[in-house]
XYZ file of N, CA and C in Angstrom:
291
model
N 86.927 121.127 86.203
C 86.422 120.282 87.268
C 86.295 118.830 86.799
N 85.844 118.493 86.161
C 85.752 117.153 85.183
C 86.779 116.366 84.912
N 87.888 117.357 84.513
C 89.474 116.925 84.134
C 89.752 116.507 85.691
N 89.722 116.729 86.632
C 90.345 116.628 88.321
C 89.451 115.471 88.300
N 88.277 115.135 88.330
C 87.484 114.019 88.668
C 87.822 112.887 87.546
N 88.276 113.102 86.533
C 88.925 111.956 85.642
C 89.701 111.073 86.270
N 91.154 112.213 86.365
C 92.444 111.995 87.286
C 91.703 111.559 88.115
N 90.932 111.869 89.651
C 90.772 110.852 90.045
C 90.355 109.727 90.203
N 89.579 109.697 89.217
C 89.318 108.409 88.833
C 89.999 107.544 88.082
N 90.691 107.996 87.712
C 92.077 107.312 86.874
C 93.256 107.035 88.205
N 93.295 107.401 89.407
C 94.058 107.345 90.711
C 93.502 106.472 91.374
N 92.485 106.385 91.709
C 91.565 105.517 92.048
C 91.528 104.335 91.689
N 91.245 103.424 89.990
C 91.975 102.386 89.323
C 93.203 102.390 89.793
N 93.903 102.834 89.746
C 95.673 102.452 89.880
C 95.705 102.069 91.002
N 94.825 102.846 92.441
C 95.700 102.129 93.737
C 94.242 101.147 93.858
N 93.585 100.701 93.355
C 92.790 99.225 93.509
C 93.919 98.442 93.132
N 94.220 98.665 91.722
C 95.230 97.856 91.030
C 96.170 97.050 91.614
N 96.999 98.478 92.002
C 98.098 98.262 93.445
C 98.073 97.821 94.365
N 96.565 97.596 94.935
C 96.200 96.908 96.035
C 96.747 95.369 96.175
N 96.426 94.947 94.775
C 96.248 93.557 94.510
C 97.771 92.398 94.773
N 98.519 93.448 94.699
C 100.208 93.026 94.607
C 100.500 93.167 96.096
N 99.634 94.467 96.804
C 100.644 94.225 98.091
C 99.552 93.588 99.348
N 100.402 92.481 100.162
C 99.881 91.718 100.960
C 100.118 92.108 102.646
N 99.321 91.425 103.035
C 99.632 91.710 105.038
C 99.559 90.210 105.289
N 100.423 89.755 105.862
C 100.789 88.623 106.770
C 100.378 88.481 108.201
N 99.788 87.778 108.724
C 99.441 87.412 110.053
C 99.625 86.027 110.312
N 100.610 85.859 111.855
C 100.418 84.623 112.354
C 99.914 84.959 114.018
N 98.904 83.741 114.215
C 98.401 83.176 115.443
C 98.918 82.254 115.837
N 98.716 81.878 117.530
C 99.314 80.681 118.059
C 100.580 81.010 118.450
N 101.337 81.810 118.530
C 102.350 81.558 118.284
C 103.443 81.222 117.434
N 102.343 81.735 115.996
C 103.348 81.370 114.660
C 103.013 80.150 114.445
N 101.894 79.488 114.831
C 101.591 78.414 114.501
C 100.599 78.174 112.994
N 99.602 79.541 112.982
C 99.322 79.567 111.866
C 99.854 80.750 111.331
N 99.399 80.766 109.750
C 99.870 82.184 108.994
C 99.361 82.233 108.055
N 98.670 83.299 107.786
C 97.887 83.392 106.956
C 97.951 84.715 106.144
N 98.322 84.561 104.765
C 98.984 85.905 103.791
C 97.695 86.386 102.838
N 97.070 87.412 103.204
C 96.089 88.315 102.192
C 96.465 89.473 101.427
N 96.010 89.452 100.094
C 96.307 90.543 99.402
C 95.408 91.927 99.631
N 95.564 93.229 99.182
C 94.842 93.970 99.475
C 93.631 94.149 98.983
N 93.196 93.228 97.768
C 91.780 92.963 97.494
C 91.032 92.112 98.805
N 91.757 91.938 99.545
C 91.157 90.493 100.770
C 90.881 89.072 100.134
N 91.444 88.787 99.175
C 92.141 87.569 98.711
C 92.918 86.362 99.507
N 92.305 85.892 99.946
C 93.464 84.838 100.860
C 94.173 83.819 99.950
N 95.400 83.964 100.057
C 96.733 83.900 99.329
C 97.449 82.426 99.854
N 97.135 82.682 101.188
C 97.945 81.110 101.587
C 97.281 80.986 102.744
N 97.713 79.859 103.473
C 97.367 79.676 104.954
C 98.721 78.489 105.336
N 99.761 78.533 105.970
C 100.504 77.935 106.860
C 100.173 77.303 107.755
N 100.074 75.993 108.196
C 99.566 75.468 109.575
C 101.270 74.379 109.958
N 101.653 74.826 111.175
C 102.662 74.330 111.756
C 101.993 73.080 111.832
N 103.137 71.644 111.827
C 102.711 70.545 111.881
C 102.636 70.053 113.432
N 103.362 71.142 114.007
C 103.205 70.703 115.722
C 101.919 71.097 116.102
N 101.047 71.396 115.411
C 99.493 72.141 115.689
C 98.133 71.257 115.233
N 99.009 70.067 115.057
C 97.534 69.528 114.421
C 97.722 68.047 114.951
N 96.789 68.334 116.163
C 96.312 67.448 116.998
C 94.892 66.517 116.191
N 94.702 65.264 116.013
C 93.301 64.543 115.470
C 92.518 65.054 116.473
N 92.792 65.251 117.755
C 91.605 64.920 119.168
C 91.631 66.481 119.415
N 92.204 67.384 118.493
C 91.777 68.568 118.958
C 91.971 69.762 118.060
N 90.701 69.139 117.026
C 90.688 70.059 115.764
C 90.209 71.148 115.723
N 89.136 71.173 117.020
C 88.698 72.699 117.337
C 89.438 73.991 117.630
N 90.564 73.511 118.431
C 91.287 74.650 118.400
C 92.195 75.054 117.199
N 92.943 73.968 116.347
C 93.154 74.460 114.998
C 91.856 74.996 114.576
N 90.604 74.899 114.575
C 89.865 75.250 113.733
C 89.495 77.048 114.337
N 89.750 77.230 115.386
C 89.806 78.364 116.054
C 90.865 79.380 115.808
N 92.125 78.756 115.795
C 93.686 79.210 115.189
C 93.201 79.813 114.034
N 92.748 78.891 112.691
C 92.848 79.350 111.429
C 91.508 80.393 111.366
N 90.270 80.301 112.272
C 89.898 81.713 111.828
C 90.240 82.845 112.263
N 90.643 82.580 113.463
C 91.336 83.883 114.231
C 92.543 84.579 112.927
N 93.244 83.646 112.078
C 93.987 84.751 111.382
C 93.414 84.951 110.034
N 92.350 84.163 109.793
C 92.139 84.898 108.754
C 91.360 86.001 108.815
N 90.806 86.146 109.829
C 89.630 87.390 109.974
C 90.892 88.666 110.831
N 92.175 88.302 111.491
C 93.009 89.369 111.395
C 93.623 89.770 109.801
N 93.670 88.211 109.187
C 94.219 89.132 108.099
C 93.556 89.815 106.906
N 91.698 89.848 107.275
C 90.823 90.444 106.881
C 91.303 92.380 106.939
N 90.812 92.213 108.536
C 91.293 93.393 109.213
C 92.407 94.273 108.598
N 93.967 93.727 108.839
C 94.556 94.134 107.970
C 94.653 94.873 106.591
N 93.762 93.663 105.598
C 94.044 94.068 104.524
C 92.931 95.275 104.069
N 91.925 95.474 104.929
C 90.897 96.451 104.982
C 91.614 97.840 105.051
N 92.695 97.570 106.347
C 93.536 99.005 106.881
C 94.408 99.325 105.922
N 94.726 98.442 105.167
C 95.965 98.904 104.127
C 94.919 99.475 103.366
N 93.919 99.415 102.260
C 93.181 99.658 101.510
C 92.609 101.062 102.197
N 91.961 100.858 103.262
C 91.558 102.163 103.532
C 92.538 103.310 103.737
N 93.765 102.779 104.109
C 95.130 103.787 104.187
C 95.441 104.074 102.764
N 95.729 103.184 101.442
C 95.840 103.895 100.716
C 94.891 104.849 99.875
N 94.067 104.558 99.894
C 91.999 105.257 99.255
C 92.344 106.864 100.110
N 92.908 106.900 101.328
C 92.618 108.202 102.173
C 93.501 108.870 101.550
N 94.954 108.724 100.814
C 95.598 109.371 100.289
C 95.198 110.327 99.357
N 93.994 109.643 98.895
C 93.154 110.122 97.192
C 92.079 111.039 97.664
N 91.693 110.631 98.591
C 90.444 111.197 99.044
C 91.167 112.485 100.076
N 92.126 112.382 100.297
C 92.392 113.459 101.593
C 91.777 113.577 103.076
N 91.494 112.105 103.379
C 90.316 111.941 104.780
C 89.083 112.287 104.315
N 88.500 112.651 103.187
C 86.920 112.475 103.120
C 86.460 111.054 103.071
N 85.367 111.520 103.496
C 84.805 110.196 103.923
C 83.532 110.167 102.659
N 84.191 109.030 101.902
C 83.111 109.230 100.527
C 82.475 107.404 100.783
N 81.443 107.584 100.828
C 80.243 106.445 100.954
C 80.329 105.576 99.614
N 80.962 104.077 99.794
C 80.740 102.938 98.473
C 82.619 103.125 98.580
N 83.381 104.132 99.094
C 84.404 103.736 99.035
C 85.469 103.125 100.455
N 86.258 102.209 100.165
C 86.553 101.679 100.842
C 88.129 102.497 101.929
């Protein structure tokens, strides 16, 4: 029993690990912004089209760029929790993501 709970805990490190390399992309606006997170929820970049940045109307850029970063929150939550369920088999274990 011990030896199985190692392994998974040794499975467990590896797809955090793995997390870190693979990213989810989101654009808003119309592709106006874009914003690339890793699967730690790392924000990686942010893109802002230059046709989007009005002086007299920074609120809505400022609306644009959270709208994708909190999708590409979302995202990178679903990838993480998609790969964790692999390990876990759909249990639902509390502190894990």
């Amino acid at each position: 029993m011990s030896g199985q709970l190692q392994r998974l805990q040794e499975e467990f490190a590896k797809t955090q690990e793995r997390l870190g390399d693979q990213t989810v992309e989101v654009t808003v606006g119309g592709g106006a912004i874009k914003a690339v997170m890793n699967g730690h929820q790392k924000l990686l970049s942010i893109t802002i089209s230059p046709d989007v940045v009005y002086p007299e109307d920074v609120e809505m850029l400022q609306d644009m760029i959270l709208a994708a970063v909190n999708e590409a929150v979302e995202q990178s939550q679903g990838l993480a929790a998609q790969q964790m369920q692999g390990l876990t088999g759909g249990l639902n274990i509390p502190g894990l993501t």
